[in-house]
Amino acid sequence: VSWIRRKDYHLLTVGLTTYSSDQRFQAIHLQHSEDWTLKVRFVQKRDAGIYECQVSSHPPTSLFLRLDVVEARAQISGPTDKYLKPGSTLRLQCSVVQTTEAPAFVFWYHNSRMINYDLERGINVTTDPAQRLSDLLIPAASVSHTGNYTCVPNNAIPASIYVHIFNGENPAAMQSSSPSYIRLNLNGFLLPTLVTINIIR
Ligand SMILES: *[C@@H]1O[C@H](CO)[C@@H](O)[C@H](O)[C@H]1NC(C)=O
Ligand SMILES: *[C@@H]1O[C@H](CO)[C@@H](O)[C@H](O)[C@H]1NC(C)=O
């Protein structure tokens, strides 16, 4: 049994031998079993696509499988810009979506400062890993709380929102609304997920 990546006709494994110079690919087969598993370690976004499992019978037969790779990411609810008056309550909710595992921790940043433990500055962060949720609450926001808030789960792409806190009469900007999250730094935050494709004849 051989495994072939169809995108570039790259021969990955033949029997139990890895042909690819990319050692993330490995064939697994237990004696007397009819399963030939292709194991791909440290899956990357670029691994997505069609894979062929070819059986060297006469004539050869093939099965094709499509591998989808999804990236876990943070998402802050609401528009990417938020406008508040001093004294009002700022509440931000960050959810971790498309994830297979609960985050071990979620850090919040105000500009470049980590603020999870900044209770004395009026900031209250509570995280519920099982629900994949983290809340940031500032009961009485002041002008100094203006800035860029970033939610950084340990296992997902971060998300940011910009909070404007100022005294103003109905600024046109208050009508602003934009997509609910932005993506950052796509490459550094891939999950080291293990994906196996299992063929059972
Ligand atoms: C922080 O907020 C949570 C609810 O979101 C609340 O239960 C908790 O008492 C707050 N902690 C402080 C110190 O205000
Ligand atoms: C907010 O902070 C993030 C992370 O540092 C950064 O990538 C992003 O560009 C910042 N956004 C704005 C509007 O400053």
PDB file of C-alpha atoms and ligand atoms in Angstrom:
ATOM      1  CA  VAL A   1       0.000   0.000   0.000  1.00  0.00           C
ATOM      2  CA  SER A   2       1.346   3.425  -0.954  1.00  0.00           C
ATOM      3  CA  TRP A   3       0.239   6.867   0.112  1.00  0.00           C
ATOM      4  CA  ILE A   4       0.466   9.670  -2.430  1.00  0.00           C
ATOM      5  CA  ARG A   5      -0.186  13.370  -2.030  1.00  0.00           C
ATOM      6  CA  ARG A   6      -2.174  14.239  -5.152  1.00  0.00           C
ATOM      7  CA  LYS A   7      -1.489  17.975  -5.126  1.00  0.00           C
ATOM      8  CA  ASP A   8       2.041  17.354  -6.428  1.00  0.00           C
ATOM      9  CA  TYR A   9       1.997  13.551  -6.945  1.00  0.00           C
ATOM     10  CA  HIS A  10       4.455  13.258  -4.093  1.00  0.00           C
ATOM     11  CA  LEU A  11       5.021   9.663  -3.036  1.00  0.00           C
ATOM     12  CA  LEU A  12       4.842   9.734   0.753  1.00  0.00           C
ATOM     13  CA  THR A  13       5.081   6.131   1.875  1.00  0.00           C
ATOM     14  CA  VAL A  14       5.453   2.695   0.309  1.00  0.00           C
ATOM     15  CA  GLY A  15       4.631  -0.109   2.676  1.00  0.00           C
ATOM     16  CA  LEU A  16       6.152   0.954   5.962  1.00  0.00           C
ATOM     17  CA  THR A  17       8.892   3.063   4.344  1.00  0.00           C
ATOM     18  CA  THR A  18       8.649   6.817   4.287  1.00  0.00           C
ATOM     19  CA  TYR A  19       9.769   7.993   0.830  1.00  0.00           C
ATOM     20  CA  SER A  20       9.222  11.657   1.460  1.00  0.00           C
ATOM     21  CA  SER A  21      12.129  13.672   2.825  1.00  0.00           C
ATOM     22  CA  ASP A  22       9.445  15.189   5.064  1.00  0.00           C
ATOM     23  CA  GLN A  23       9.669  12.898   8.067  1.00  0.00           C
ATOM     24  CA  ARG A  24       6.305  14.046   9.400  1.00  0.00           C
ATOM     25  CA  PHE A  25       4.739  11.361   7.220  1.00  0.00           C
ATOM     26  CA  GLN A  26       4.661   7.816   8.482  1.00  0.00           C
ATOM     27  CA  ALA A  27       2.739   4.702   7.521  1.00  0.00           C
ATOM     28  CA  ILE A  28       1.395   2.520  10.292  1.00  0.00           C
ATOM     29  CA  HIS A  29       0.369  -1.076   9.803  1.00  0.00           C
ATOM     30  CA  LEU A  30      -0.095  -3.780  12.373  1.00  0.00           C
ATOM     31  CA  GLN A  31       0.686  -7.361  11.383  1.00  0.00           C
ATOM     32  CA  HIS A  32      -2.390  -9.363  10.362  1.00  0.00           C
ATOM     33  CA  SER A  33      -4.347  -6.141  10.221  1.00  0.00           C
ATOM     34  CA  GLU A  34      -5.893  -4.742   7.050  1.00  0.00           C
ATOM     35  CA  ASP A  35      -5.407  -1.141   8.081  1.00  0.00           C
ATOM     36  CA  TRP A  36      -2.780   1.094   6.559  1.00  0.00           C
ATOM     37  CA  THR A  37      -2.782   4.370   8.388  1.00  0.00           C
ATOM     38  CA  LEU A  38      -1.022   7.465   7.200  1.00  0.00           C
ATOM     39  CA  LYS A  39       0.122   9.496  10.174  1.00  0.00           C
ATOM     40  CA  VAL A  40       1.017  13.149   9.667  1.00  0.00           C
ATOM     41  CA  ARG A  41       2.657  14.853  12.602  1.00  0.00           C
ATOM     42  CA  PHE A  42       2.653  18.630  13.191  1.00  0.00           C
ATOM     43  CA  VAL A  43      -0.039  19.182  10.579  1.00  0.00           C
ATOM     44  CA  GLN A  44       0.240  22.429   8.637  1.00  0.00           C
ATOM     45  CA  LYS A  45      -2.376  24.336   6.730  1.00  0.00           C
ATOM     46  CA  ARG A  46      -0.546  23.431   3.510  1.00  0.00           C
ATOM     47  CA  ASP A  47      -1.138  19.708   4.183  1.00  0.00           C
ATOM     48  CA  ALA A  48      -4.797  20.127   3.269  1.00  0.00           C
ATOM     49  CA  GLY A  49      -5.848  18.434   0.055  1.00  0.00           C
ATOM     50  CA  ILE A  50      -6.428  15.083  -1.580  1.00  0.00           C
ATOM     51  CA  TYR A  51      -4.485  12.000  -0.543  1.00  0.00           C
ATOM     52  CA  GLU A  52      -4.423   8.753  -2.454  1.00  0.00           C
ATOM     53  CA  CYS A  53      -4.094   5.331  -0.921  1.00  0.00           C
ATOM     54  CA  GLN A  54      -2.934   2.980  -3.656  1.00  0.00           C
ATOM     55  CA  VAL A  55      -3.046  -0.783  -3.361  1.00  0.00           C
ATOM     56  CA  SER A  56      -0.578  -2.570  -5.636  1.00  0.00           C
ATOM     57  CA  SER A  57      -2.982  -5.259  -6.728  1.00  0.00           C
ATOM     58  CA  HIS A  58      -3.435  -6.163 -10.429  1.00  0.00           C
ATOM     59  CA  PRO A  59      -4.743  -3.812 -11.599  1.00  0.00           C
ATOM     60  CA  PRO A  60      -3.836  -1.286  -8.873  1.00  0.00           C
ATOM     61  CA  THR A  61      -6.761   0.205  -7.004  1.00  0.00           C
ATOM     62  CA  SER A  62      -6.941   3.521  -5.247  1.00  0.00           C
ATOM     63  CA  LEU A  63      -8.957   5.325  -2.662  1.00  0.00           C
ATOM     64  CA  PHE A  64      -8.963   9.108  -2.406  1.00  0.00           C
ATOM     65  CA  LEU A  65      -9.429  11.135   0.739  1.00  0.00           C
ATOM     66  CA  ARG A  66      -9.644  14.820   1.357  1.00  0.00           C
ATOM     67  CA  LEU A  67      -7.885  16.232   4.385  1.00  0.00           C
ATOM     68  CA  ASP A  68      -9.230  19.512   5.762  1.00  0.00           C
ATOM     69  CA  VAL A  69      -7.056  21.447   8.192  1.00  0.00           C
ATOM     70  CA  VAL A  70      -8.836  23.908  10.448  1.00  0.00           C
ATOM     71  CA  GLU A  71      -7.082  26.432  12.630  1.00  0.00           C
ATOM     72  CA  ALA A  72      -8.226  27.226  16.112  1.00  0.00           C
ATOM     73  CA  ARG A  73      -8.688  30.958  16.595  1.00  0.00           C
ATOM     74  CA  ALA A  74      -9.903  33.448  19.126  1.00  0.00           C
ATOM     75  CA  GLN A  75     -12.911  35.598  18.373  1.00  0.00           C
ATOM     76  CA  ILE A  76     -14.000  38.685  20.282  1.00  0.00           C
ATOM     77  CA  SER A  77     -17.729  39.284  19.991  1.00  0.00           C
ATOM     78  CA  GLY A  78     -18.906  42.576  18.518  1.00  0.00           C
ATOM     79  CA  PRO A  79     -17.314  45.014  16.076  1.00  0.00           C
ATOM     80  CA  THR A  80     -13.507  45.492  15.945  1.00  0.00           C
ATOM     81  CA  ASP A  81     -13.905  49.033  17.267  1.00  0.00           C
ATOM     82  CA  LYS A  82     -15.865  49.831  20.398  1.00  0.00           C
ATOM     83  CA  TYR A  83     -16.818  53.351  21.563  1.00  0.00           C
ATOM     84  CA  LEU A  84     -17.577  54.096  25.206  1.00  0.00           C
ATOM     85  CA  LYS A  85     -17.914  57.084  27.529  1.00  0.00           C
ATOM     86  CA  PRO A  86     -15.854  57.304  30.729  1.00  0.00           C
ATOM     87  CA  GLY A  87     -17.597  55.623  33.642  1.00  0.00           C
ATOM     88  CA  SER A  88     -19.428  53.064  31.539  1.00  0.00           C
ATOM     89  CA  THR A  89     -18.889  49.331  31.716  1.00  0.00           C
ATOM     90  CA  LEU A  90     -16.553  47.655  29.243  1.00  0.00           C
ATOM     91  CA  ARG A  91     -17.264  43.994  28.680  1.00  0.00           C
ATOM     92  CA  LEU A  92     -15.357  41.921  26.133  1.00  0.00           C
ATOM     93  CA  GLN A  93     -15.986  38.268  25.497  1.00  0.00           C
ATOM     94  CA  CYS A  94     -13.428  36.099  23.754  1.00  0.00           C
ATOM     95  CA  SER A  95     -14.332  32.651  22.501  1.00  0.00           C
ATOM     96  CA  VAL A  96     -11.946  30.069  21.125  1.00  0.00           C
ATOM     97  CA  VAL A  97     -13.473  28.510  18.025  1.00  0.00           C
ATOM     98  CA  GLN A  98     -12.621  25.625  15.697  1.00  0.00           C
ATOM     99  CA  THR A  99     -10.611  24.008  18.418  1.00  0.00           C
ATOM    100  CA  THR A 100     -10.371  20.358  19.340  1.00  0.00           C
ATOM    101  CA  GLU A 101      -8.978  21.048  22.784  1.00  0.00           C
ATOM    102  CA  ALA A 102      -9.902  23.494  25.513  1.00  0.00           C
ATOM    103  CA  PRO A 103      -7.294  26.227  25.973  1.00  0.00           C
ATOM    104  CA  ALA A 104      -4.958  25.760  28.927  1.00  0.00           C
ATOM    105  CA  PHE A 105      -4.951  29.542  29.447  1.00  0.00           C
ATOM    106  CA  VAL A 106      -6.092  32.752  27.794  1.00  0.00           C
ATOM    107  CA  PHE A 107      -4.056  35.947  28.164  1.00  0.00           C
ATOM    108  CA  TRP A 108      -5.538  39.381  27.604  1.00  0.00           C
ATOM    109  CA  TYR A 109      -3.332  42.258  26.537  1.00  0.00           C
ATOM    110  CA  HIS A 110      -4.038  45.979  26.685  1.00  0.00           C
ATOM    111  CA  ASN A 111      -1.644  47.251  24.011  1.00  0.00           C
ATOM    112  CA  SER A 112       1.514  45.360  25.015  1.00  0.00           C
ATOM    113  CA  ARG A 113       0.674  44.846  28.695  1.00  0.00           C
ATOM    114  CA  MET A 114      -0.673  41.528  29.961  1.00  0.00           C
ATOM    115  CA  ILE A 115      -3.673  42.465  32.129  1.00  0.00           C
ATOM    116  CA  ASN A 116      -5.057  39.188  33.474  1.00  0.00           C
ATOM    117  CA  TYR A 117      -4.016  40.096  37.010  1.00  0.00           C
ATOM    118  CA  ASP A 118      -4.628  43.864  36.894  1.00  0.00           C
ATOM    119  CA  LEU A 119      -7.513  43.924  39.385  1.00  0.00           C
ATOM    120  CA  GLU A 120      -6.092  47.025  41.072  1.00  0.00           C
ATOM    121  CA  ARG A 121      -6.345  48.827  37.730  1.00  0.00           C
ATOM    122  CA  GLY A 122     -10.057  48.003  37.558  1.00  0.00           C
ATOM    123  CA  ILE A 123      -9.733  45.038  35.192  1.00  0.00           C
ATOM    124  CA  ASN A 124     -11.376  41.699  35.904  1.00  0.00           C
ATOM    125  CA  VAL A 125     -10.578  38.706  33.691  1.00  0.00           C
ATOM    126  CA  THR A 126     -12.404  35.415  34.148  1.00  0.00           C
ATOM    127  CA  THR A 127     -11.737  32.372  31.994  1.00  0.00           C
ATOM    128  CA  ASP A 128     -13.794  29.218  31.653  1.00  0.00           C
ATOM    129  CA  PRO A 129     -11.538  26.846  29.696  1.00  0.00           C
ATOM    130  CA  ALA A 130     -14.190  24.123  29.413  1.00  0.00           C
ATOM    131  CA  GLN A 131     -16.567  26.569  27.705  1.00  0.00           C
ATOM    132  CA  ARG A 132     -13.629  28.002  25.697  1.00  0.00           C
ATOM    133  CA  LEU A 133     -14.619  31.448  26.918  1.00  0.00           C
ATOM    134  CA  SER A 134     -12.776  34.309  28.549  1.00  0.00           C
ATOM    135  CA  ASP A 135     -14.405  37.524  29.761  1.00  0.00           C
ATOM    136  CA  LEU A 136     -12.805  40.861  30.411  1.00  0.00           C
ATOM    137  CA  LEU A 137     -14.798  43.224  32.573  1.00  0.00           C
ATOM    138  CA  ILE A 138     -13.981  46.836  33.425  1.00  0.00           C
ATOM    139  CA  PRO A 139     -16.903  48.037  35.576  1.00  0.00           C
ATOM    140  CA  ALA A 140     -15.984  51.729  35.297  1.00  0.00           C
ATOM    141  CA  ALA A 141     -13.903  52.444  32.224  1.00  0.00           C
ATOM    142  CA  SER A 142     -11.672  55.530  32.178  1.00  0.00           C
ATOM    143  CA  VAL A 143      -9.853  57.257  29.329  1.00  0.00           C
ATOM    144  CA  SER A 144      -6.680  55.376  30.306  1.00  0.00           C
ATOM    145  CA  HIS A 145      -8.418  52.121  29.338  1.00  0.00           C
ATOM    146  CA  THR A 146      -8.477  53.251  25.688  1.00  0.00           C
ATOM    147  CA  GLY A 147      -6.465  51.060  23.385  1.00  0.00           C
ATOM    148  CA  ASN A 148      -5.948  47.757  21.702  1.00  0.00           C
ATOM    149  CA  TYR A 149      -7.238  44.657  23.522  1.00  0.00           C
ATOM    150  CA  THR A 150      -5.919  41.287  22.382  1.00  0.00           C
ATOM    151  CA  CYS A 151      -7.149  37.877  23.477  1.00  0.00           C
ATOM    152  CA  VAL A 152      -4.351  35.282  23.258  1.00  0.00           C
ATOM    153  CA  PRO A 153      -5.294  31.652  23.953  1.00  0.00           C
ATOM    154  CA  ASN A 154      -2.312  29.315  24.301  1.00  0.00           C
ATOM    155  CA  ASN A 155      -3.546  27.131  21.444  1.00  0.00           C
ATOM    156  CA  ALA A 156      -5.217  29.449  18.937  1.00  0.00           C
ATOM    157  CA  ILE A 157      -4.691  32.494  16.732  1.00  0.00           C
ATOM    158  CA  PRO A 158      -5.245  35.686  18.779  1.00  0.00           C
ATOM    159  CA  ALA A 159      -7.930  38.285  18.157  1.00  0.00           C
ATOM    160  CA  SER A 160      -7.915  42.044  18.815  1.00  0.00           C
ATOM    161  CA  ILE A 161     -10.406  44.826  19.297  1.00  0.00           C
ATOM    162  CA  TYR A 162      -9.827  48.554  19.652  1.00  0.00           C
ATOM    163  CA  VAL A 163     -11.653  50.343  22.471  1.00  0.00           C
ATOM    164  CA  HIS A 164     -12.130  54.125  22.321  1.00  0.00           C
ATOM    165  CA  ILE A 165     -13.106  55.750  25.607  1.00  0.00           C
ATOM    166  CA  PHE A 166     -13.773  59.482  25.397  1.00  0.00           C
ATOM    167  CA  ASN A 167     -16.287  62.153  26.246  1.00  0.00           C
ATOM    168  CA  GLY A 168     -18.034  63.107  23.055  1.00  0.00           C
ATOM    169  CA  GLU A 169     -21.400  63.995  21.713  1.00  0.00           C
ATOM    170  CA  ASN A 170     -22.636  61.272  19.409  1.00  0.00           C
ATOM    171  CA  PRO A 171     -19.493  60.944  17.292  1.00  0.00           C
ATOM    172  CA  ALA A 172     -20.161  59.627  13.822  1.00  0.00           C
ATOM    173  CA  ALA A 173     -17.718  56.878  14.691  1.00  0.00           C
ATOM    174  CA  MET A 174     -20.259  55.413  17.130  1.00  0.00           C
ATOM    175  CA  GLN A 175     -22.136  54.046  14.133  1.00  0.00           C
ATOM    176  CA  SER A 176     -18.996  52.242  13.000  1.00  0.00           C
ATOM    177  CA  SER A 177     -19.247  48.555  12.670  1.00  0.00           C
ATOM    178  CA  SER A 178     -16.824  46.167  11.072  1.00  0.00           C
ATOM    179  CA  PRO A 179     -16.121  42.429  11.021  1.00  0.00           C
ATOM    180  CA  SER A 180     -16.177  40.821  14.422  1.00  0.00           C
ATOM    181  CA  TYR A 181     -12.554  39.684  14.515  1.00  0.00           C
ATOM    182  CA  ILE A 182      -9.239  40.118  12.823  1.00  0.00           C
ATOM    183  CA  ARG A 183      -6.666  37.478  12.202  1.00  0.00           C
ATOM    184  CA  LEU A 184      -3.106  37.868  13.325  1.00  0.00           C
ATOM    185  CA  ASN A 185       0.104  36.065  12.727  1.00  0.00           C
ATOM    186  CA  LEU A 186      -1.331  33.078  10.947  1.00  0.00           C
ATOM    187  CA  ASN A 187       1.759  30.941  11.054  1.00  0.00           C
ATOM    188  CA  GLY A 188       2.971  31.006  14.619  1.00  0.00           C
ATOM    189  CA  PHE A 189      -0.165  29.586  16.186  1.00  0.00           C
ATOM    190  CA  LEU A 190      -0.948  26.340  14.425  1.00  0.00           C
ATOM    191  CA  LEU A 191      -2.109  23.577  16.661  1.00  0.00           C
ATOM    192  CA  PRO A 192       0.277  20.640  16.784  1.00  0.00           C
ATOM    193  CA  THR A 193      -2.596  18.332  16.008  1.00  0.00           C
ATOM    194  CA  LEU A 194      -2.143  14.759  14.964  1.00  0.00           C
ATOM    195  CA  VAL A 195      -4.379  13.688  12.100  1.00  0.00           C
ATOM    196  CA  THR A 196      -4.571  10.142  10.892  1.00  0.00           C
ATOM    197  CA  ILE A 197      -6.373   8.931   7.852  1.00  0.00           C
ATOM    198  CA  ASN A 198      -7.503   5.396   8.281  1.00  0.00           C
ATOM    199  CA  ILE A 199      -8.357   3.060   5.450  1.00  0.00           C
ATOM    200  CA  ILE A 200     -10.320  -0.047   6.295  1.00  0.00           C
ATOM    201  CA  ARG A 201     -10.805  -2.363   3.384  1.00  0.00           C
TER     202      ARG A 201
HETATM  203  C1  LIG B   1     -14.938  39.424  38.379  1.00  0.00           C
HETATM  204  O1  LIG B   1     -16.087  39.150  37.564  1.00  0.00           O
HETATM  205  C2  LIG B   1     -16.777  37.967  37.913  1.00  0.00           C
HETATM  206  C3  LIG B   1     -17.937  37.782  36.948  1.00  0.00           C
HETATM  207  O2  LIG B   1     -17.552  38.050  35.653  1.00  0.00           O
HETATM  208  C4  LIG B   1     -17.284  38.065  39.340  1.00  0.00           C
HETATM  209  O3  LIG B   1     -17.898  36.850  39.702  1.00  0.00           O
HETATM  210  C5  LIG B   1     -16.114  38.363  40.267  1.00  0.00           C
HETATM  211  O4  LIG B   1     -16.607  38.567  41.578  1.00  0.00           O
HETATM  212  C6  LIG B   1     -15.352  39.595  39.811  1.00  0.00           C
HETATM  213  N1  LIG B   1     -14.182  39.778  40.678  1.00  0.00           N
HETATM  214  C7  LIG B   1     -13.890  40.937  41.232  1.00  0.00           C
HETATM  215  C8  LIG B   1     -12.689  40.956  42.110  1.00  0.00           C
HETATM  216  O5  LIG B   1     -14.551  41.954  41.028  1.00  0.00           O
HETATM  217  C1  LIG B   2      -3.530  45.297  18.234  1.00  0.00           C
HETATM  218  O1  LIG B   2      -2.547  44.441  18.770  1.00  0.00           O
HETATM  219  C2  LIG B   2      -2.223  43.338  17.929  1.00  0.00           C
HETATM  220  C3  LIG B   2      -1.273  42.439  18.698  1.00  0.00           C
HETATM  221  O2  LIG B   2      -0.191  43.147  19.220  1.00  0.00           O
HETATM  222  C4  LIG B   2      -1.638  43.877  16.630  1.00  0.00           C
HETATM  223  O3  LIG B   2      -1.284  42.821  15.790  1.00  0.00           O
HETATM  224  C5  LIG B   2      -2.696  44.738  15.950  1.00  0.00           C
HETATM  225  O4  LIG B   2      -2.168  45.280  14.764  1.00  0.00           O
HETATM  226  C6  LIG B   2      -3.120  45.850  16.884  1.00  0.00           C
HETATM  227  N1  LIG B   2      -4.239  46.559  16.261  1.00  0.00           N
HETATM  228  C7  LIG B   2      -4.298  47.902  16.251  1.00  0.00           C
HETATM  229  C8  LIG B   2      -5.517  48.482  15.616  1.00  0.00           C
HETATM  230  O5  LIG B   2      -3.421  48.598  16.743  1.00  0.00           O
END
